[in-house]
mmCIF file with all atom_site columns, C-alpha atoms in Angstrom:
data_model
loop_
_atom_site.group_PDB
_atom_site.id
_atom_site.type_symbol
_atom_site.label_atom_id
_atom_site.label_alt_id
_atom_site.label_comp_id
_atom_site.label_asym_id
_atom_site.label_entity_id
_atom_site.label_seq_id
_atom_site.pdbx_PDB_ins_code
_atom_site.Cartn_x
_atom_site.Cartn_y
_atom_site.Cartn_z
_atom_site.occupancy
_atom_site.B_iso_or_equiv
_atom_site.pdbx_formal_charge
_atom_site.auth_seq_id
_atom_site.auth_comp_id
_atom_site.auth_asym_id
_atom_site.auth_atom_id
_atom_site.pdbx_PDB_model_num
ATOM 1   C CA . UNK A 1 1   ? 0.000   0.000  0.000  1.00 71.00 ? 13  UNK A CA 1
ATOM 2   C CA . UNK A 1 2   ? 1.362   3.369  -0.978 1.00 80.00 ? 14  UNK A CA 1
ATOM 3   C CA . UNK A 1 3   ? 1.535   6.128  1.582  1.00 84.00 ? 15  UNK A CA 1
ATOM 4   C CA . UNK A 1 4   ? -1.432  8.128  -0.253 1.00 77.00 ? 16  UNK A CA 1
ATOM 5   C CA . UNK A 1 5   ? -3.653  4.931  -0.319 1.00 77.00 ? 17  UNK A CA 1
ATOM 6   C CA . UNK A 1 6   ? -2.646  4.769  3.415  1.00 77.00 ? 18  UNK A CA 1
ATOM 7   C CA . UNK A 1 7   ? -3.329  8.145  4.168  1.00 79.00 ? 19  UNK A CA 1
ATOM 8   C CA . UNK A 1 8   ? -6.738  7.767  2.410  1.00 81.00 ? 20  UNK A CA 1
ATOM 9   C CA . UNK A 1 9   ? -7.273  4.638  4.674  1.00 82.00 ? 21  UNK A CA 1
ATOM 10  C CA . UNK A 1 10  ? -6.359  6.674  7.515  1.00 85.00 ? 22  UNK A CA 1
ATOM 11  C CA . UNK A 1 11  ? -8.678  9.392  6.867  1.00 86.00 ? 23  UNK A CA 1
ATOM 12  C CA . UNK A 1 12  ? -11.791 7.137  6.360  1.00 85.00 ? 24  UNK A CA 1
ATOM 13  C CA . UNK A 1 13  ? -11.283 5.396  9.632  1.00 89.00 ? 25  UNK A CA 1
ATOM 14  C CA . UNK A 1 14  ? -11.150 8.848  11.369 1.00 93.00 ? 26  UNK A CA 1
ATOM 15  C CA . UNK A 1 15  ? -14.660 9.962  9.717  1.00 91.00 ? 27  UNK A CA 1
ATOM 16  C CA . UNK A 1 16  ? -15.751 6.829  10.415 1.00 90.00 ? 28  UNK A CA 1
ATOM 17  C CA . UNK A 1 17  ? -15.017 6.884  14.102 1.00 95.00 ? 29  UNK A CA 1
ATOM 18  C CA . UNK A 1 18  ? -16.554 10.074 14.165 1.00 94.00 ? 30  UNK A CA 1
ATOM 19  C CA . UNK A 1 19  ? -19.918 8.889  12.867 1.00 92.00 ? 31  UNK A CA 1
ATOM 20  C CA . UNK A 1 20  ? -19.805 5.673  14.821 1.00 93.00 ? 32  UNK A CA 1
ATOM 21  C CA . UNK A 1 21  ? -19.904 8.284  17.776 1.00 95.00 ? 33  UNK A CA 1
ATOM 22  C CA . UNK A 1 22  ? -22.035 10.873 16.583 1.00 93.00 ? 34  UNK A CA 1
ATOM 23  C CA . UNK A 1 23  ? -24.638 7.669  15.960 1.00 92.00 ? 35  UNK A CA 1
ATOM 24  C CA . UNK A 1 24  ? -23.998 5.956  19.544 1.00 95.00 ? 36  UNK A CA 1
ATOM 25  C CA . UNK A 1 25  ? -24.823 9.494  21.042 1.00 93.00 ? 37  UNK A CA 1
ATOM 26  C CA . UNK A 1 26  ? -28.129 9.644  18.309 1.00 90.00 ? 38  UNK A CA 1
ATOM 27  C CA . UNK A 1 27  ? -28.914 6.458  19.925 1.00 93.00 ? 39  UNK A CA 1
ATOM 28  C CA . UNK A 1 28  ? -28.595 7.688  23.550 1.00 94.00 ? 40  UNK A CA 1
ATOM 29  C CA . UNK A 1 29  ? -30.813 10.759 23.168 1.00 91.00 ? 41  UNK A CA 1
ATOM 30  C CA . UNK A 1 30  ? -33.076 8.257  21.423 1.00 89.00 ? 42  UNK A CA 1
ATOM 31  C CA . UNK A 1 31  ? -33.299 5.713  24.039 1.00 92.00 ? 43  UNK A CA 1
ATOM 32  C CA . UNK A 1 32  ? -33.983 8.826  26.741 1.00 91.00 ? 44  UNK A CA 1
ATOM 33  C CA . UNK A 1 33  ? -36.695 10.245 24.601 1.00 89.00 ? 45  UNK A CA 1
ATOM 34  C CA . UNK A 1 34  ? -38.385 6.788  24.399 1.00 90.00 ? 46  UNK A CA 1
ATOM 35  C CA . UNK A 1 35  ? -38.124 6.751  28.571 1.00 90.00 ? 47  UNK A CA 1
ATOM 36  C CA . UNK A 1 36  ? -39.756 9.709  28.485 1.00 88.00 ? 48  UNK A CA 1
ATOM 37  C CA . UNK A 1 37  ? -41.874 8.471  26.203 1.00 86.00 ? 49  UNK A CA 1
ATOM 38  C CA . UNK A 1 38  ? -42.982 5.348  27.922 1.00 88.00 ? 50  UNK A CA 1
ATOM 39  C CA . UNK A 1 39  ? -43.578 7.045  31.472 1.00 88.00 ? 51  UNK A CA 1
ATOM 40  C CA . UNK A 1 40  ? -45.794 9.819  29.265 1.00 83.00 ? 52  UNK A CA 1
ATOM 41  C CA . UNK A 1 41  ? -47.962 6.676  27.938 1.00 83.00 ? 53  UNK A CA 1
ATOM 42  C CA . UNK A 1 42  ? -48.600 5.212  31.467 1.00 85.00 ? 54  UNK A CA 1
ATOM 43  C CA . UNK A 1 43  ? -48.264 7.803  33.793 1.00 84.00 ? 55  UNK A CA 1
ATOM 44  C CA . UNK A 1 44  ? -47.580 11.221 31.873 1.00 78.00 ? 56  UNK A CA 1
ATOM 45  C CA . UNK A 1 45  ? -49.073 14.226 31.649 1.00 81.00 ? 57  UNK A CA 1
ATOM 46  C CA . UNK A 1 46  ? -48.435 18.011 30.027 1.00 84.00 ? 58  UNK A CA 1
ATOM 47  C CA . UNK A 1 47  ? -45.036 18.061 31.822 1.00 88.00 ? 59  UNK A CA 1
ATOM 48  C CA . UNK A 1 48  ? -43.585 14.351 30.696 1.00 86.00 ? 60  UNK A CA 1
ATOM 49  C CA . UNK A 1 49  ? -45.109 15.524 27.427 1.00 85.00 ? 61  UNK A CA 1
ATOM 50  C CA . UNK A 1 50  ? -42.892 18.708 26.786 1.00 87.00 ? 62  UNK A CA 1
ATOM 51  C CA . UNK A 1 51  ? -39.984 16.605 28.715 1.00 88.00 ? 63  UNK A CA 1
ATOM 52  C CA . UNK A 1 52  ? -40.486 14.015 25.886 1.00 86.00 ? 64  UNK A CA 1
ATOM 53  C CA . UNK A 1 53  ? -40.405 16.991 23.170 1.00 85.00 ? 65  UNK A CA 1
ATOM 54  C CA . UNK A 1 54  ? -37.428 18.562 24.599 1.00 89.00 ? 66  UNK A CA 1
ATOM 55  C CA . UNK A 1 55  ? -35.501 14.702 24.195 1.00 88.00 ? 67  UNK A CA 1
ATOM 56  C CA . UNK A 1 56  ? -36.451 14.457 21.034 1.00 87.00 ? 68  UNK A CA 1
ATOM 57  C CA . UNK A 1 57  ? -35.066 18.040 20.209 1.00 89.00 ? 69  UNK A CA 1
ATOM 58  C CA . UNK A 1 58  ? -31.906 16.742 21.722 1.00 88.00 ? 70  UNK A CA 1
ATOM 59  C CA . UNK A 1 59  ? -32.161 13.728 19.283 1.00 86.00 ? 71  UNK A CA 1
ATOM 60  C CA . UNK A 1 60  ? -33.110 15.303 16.527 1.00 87.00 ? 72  UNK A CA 1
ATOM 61  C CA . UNK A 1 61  ? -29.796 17.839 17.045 1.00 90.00 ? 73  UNK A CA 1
ATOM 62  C CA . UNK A 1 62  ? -28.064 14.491 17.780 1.00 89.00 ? 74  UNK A CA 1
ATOM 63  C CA . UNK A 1 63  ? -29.071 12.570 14.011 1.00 87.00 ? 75  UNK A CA 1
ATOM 64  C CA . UNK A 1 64  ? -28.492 15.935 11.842 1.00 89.00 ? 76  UNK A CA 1
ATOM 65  C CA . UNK A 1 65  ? -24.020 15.633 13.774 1.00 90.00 ? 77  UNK A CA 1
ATOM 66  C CA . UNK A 1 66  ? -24.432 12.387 12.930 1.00 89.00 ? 78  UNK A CA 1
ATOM 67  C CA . UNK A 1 67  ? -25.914 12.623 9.103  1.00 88.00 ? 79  UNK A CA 1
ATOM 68  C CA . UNK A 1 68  ? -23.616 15.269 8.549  1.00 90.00 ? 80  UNK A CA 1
ATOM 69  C CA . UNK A 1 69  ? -20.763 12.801 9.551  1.00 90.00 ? 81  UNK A CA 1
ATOM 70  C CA . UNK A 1 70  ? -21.693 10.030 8.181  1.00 87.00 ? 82  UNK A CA 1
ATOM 71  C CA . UNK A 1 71  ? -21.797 12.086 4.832  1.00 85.00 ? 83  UNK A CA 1
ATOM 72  C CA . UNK A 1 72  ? -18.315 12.854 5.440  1.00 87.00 ? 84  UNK A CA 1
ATOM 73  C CA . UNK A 1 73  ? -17.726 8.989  5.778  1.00 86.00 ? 85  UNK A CA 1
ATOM 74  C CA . UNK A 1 74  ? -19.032 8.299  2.632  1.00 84.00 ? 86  UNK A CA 1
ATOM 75  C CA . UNK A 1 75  ? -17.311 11.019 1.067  1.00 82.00 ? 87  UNK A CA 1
ATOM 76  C CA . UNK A 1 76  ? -14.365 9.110  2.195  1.00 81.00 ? 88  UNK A CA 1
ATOM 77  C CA . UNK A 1 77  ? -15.954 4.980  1.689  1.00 78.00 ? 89  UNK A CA 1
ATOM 78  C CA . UNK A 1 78  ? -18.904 4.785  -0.542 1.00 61.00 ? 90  UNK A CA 1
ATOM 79  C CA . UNK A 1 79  ? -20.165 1.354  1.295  1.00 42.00 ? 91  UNK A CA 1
ATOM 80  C CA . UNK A 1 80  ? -22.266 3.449  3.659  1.00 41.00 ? 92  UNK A CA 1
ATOM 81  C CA . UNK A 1 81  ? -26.473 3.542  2.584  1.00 38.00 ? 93  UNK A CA 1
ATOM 82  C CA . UNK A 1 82  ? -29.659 4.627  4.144  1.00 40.00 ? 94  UNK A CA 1
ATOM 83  C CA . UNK A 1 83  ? -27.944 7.991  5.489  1.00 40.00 ? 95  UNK A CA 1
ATOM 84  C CA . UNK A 1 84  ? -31.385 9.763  4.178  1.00 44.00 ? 96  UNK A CA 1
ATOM 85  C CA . UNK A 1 85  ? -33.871 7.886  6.958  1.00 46.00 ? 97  UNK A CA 1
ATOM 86  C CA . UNK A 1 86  ? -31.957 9.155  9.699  1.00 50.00 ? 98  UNK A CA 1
ATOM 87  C CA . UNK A 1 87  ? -34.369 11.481 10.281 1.00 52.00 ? 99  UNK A CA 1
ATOM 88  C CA . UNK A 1 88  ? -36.835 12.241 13.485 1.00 47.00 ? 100 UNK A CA 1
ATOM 89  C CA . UNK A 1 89  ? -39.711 13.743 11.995 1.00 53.00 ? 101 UNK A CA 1
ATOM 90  C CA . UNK A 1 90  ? -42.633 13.363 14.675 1.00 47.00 ? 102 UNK A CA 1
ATOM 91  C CA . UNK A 1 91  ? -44.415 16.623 12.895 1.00 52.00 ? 103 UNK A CA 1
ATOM 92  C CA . UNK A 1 92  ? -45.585 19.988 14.459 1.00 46.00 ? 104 UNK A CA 1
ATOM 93  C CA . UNK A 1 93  ? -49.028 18.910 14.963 1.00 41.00 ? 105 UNK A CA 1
ATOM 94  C CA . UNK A 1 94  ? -48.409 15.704 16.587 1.00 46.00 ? 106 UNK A CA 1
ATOM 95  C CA . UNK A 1 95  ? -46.186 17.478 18.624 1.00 48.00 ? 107 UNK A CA 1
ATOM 96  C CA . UNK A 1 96  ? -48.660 20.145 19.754 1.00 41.00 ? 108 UNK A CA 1
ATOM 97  C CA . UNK A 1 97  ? -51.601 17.475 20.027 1.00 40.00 ? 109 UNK A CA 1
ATOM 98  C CA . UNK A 1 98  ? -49.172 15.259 22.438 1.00 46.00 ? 110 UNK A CA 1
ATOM 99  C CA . UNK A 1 99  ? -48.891 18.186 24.676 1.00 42.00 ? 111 UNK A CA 1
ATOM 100 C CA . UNK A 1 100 ? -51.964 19.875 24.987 1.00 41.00 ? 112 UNK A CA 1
ATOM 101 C CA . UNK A 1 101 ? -54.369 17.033 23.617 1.00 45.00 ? 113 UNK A CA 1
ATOM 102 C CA . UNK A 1 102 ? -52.242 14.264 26.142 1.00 51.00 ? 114 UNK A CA 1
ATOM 103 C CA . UNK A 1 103 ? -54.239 11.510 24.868 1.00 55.00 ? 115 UNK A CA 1
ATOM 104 C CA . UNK A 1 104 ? -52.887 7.647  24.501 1.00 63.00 ? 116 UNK A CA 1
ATOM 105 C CA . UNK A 1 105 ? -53.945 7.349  20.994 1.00 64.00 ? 117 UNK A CA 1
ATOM 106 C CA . UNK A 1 106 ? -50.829 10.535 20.012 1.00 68.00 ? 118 UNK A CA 1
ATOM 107 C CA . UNK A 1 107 ? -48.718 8.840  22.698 1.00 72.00 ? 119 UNK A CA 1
ATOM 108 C CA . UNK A 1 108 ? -48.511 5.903  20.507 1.00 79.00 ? 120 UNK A CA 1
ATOM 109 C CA . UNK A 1 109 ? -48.320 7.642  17.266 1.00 78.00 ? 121 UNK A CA 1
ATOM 110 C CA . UNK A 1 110 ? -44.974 9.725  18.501 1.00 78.00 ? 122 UNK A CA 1
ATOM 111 C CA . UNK A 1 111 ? -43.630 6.627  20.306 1.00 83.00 ? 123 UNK A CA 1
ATOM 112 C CA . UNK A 1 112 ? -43.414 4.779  17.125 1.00 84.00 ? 124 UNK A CA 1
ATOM 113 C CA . UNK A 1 113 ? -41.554 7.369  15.310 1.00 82.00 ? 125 UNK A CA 1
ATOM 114 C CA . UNK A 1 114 ? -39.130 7.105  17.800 1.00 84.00 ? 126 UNK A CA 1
ATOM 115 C CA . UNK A 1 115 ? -39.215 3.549  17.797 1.00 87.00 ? 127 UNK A CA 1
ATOM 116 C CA . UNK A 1 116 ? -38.949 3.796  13.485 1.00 86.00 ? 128 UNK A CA 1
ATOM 117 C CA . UNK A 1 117 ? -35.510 6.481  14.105 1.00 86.00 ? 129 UNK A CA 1
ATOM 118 C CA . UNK A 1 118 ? -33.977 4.131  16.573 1.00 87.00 ? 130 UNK A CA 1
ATOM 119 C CA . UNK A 1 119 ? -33.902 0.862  14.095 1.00 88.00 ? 131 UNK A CA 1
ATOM 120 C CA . UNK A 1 120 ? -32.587 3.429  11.084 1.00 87.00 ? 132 UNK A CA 1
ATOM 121 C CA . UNK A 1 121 ? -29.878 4.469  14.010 1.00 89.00 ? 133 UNK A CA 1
ATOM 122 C CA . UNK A 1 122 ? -28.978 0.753  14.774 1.00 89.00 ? 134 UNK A CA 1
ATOM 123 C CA . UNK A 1 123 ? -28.967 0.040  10.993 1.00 89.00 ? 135 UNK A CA 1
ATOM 124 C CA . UNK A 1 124 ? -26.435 2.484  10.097 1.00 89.00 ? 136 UNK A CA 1
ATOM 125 C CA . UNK A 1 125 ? -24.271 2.064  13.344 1.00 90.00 ? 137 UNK A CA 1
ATOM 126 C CA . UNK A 1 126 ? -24.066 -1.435 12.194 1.00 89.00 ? 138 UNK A CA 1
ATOM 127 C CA . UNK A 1 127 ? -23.590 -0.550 8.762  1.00 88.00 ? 139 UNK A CA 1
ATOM 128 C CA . UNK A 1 128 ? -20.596 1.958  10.054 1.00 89.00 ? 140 UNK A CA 1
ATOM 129 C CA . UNK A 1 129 ? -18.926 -0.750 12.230 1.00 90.00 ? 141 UNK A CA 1
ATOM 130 C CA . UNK A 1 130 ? -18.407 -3.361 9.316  1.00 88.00 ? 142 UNK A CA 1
ATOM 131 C CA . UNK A 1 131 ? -17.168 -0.610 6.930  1.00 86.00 ? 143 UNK A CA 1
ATOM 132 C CA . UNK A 1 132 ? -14.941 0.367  9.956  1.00 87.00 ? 144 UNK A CA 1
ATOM 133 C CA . UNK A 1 133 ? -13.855 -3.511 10.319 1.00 88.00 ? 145 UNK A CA 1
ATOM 134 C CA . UNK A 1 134 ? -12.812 -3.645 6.481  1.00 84.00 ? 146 UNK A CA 1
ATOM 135 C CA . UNK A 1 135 ? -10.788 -0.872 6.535  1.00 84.00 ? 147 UNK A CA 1
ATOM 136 C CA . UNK A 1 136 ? -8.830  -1.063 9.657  1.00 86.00 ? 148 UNK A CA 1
ATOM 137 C CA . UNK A 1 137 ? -8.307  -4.668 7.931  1.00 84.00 ? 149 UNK A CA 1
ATOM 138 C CA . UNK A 1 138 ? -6.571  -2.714 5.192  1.00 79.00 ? 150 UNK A CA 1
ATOM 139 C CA . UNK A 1 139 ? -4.281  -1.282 7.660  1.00 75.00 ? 151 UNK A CA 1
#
């Protein structure tokens, strides 16, 4: 391997290490929001609501870091898909129904979405850790 091709390698491992993180930490705001979540379903009210809202705000800050690097991962390894459904798109009216509607039937509706960004999350950290594998491999 030349020292370019190594320096290439090099630089795709770092931008993937960097989405592998920003994802993990997509996936931790995630997971909180879908606590919250949960305890707004069985025993929430207004306040878990907007508690809930304000996780999700955190996760959706969370998935555009890690979009953002996992687009600079792919501008470095083109093996990387489905960077497009990282998205957490719960919608301003379900949002506004959740808090001041606070019925089970929107609990479930915004608990799924969460549930729907969490499997794209675990789909591309997987995704991220076997294009990591291959390439440290090349090392």
């Amino acid at each position: 391997m030349t020292p370019s091709e190594r320096r290439e390698v090099a630089e795709a491992v770092a931008a993937g290490r960097r989405a592998l993180a920003s994802l993990e930490e997509a996936a931790d705001a995630l997971d909180s929001a879908s606590n919250w979540g949960l305890f707004d379903m069985v025993l929430g009210g207004p306040i878990s609501s907007m508690v809930k809202h304000w996780r999700l705000g955190g996760a959706r800050e969370a998935l555009d870091r890690a979009r953002a690097d996992l687009y600079a991962f792919t501008r470095e390894v083109n093996d990387v898909s489905g960077i497009e459904s990282l998205r957490v798109d719960v919608g301003a009216v379900a949002s506004a129904l959740d808090v001041l509607v606070d019925n089970p039937f929107v609990d479930l509706y915004v608990q799924k979405k969460i549930q729907d960004a969490d499997e794209n999350v675990q789909a591309a950290i997987a995704a991220t850790r076997t294009v990591l594998a291959r390439l440290e491999a090349l090392r």
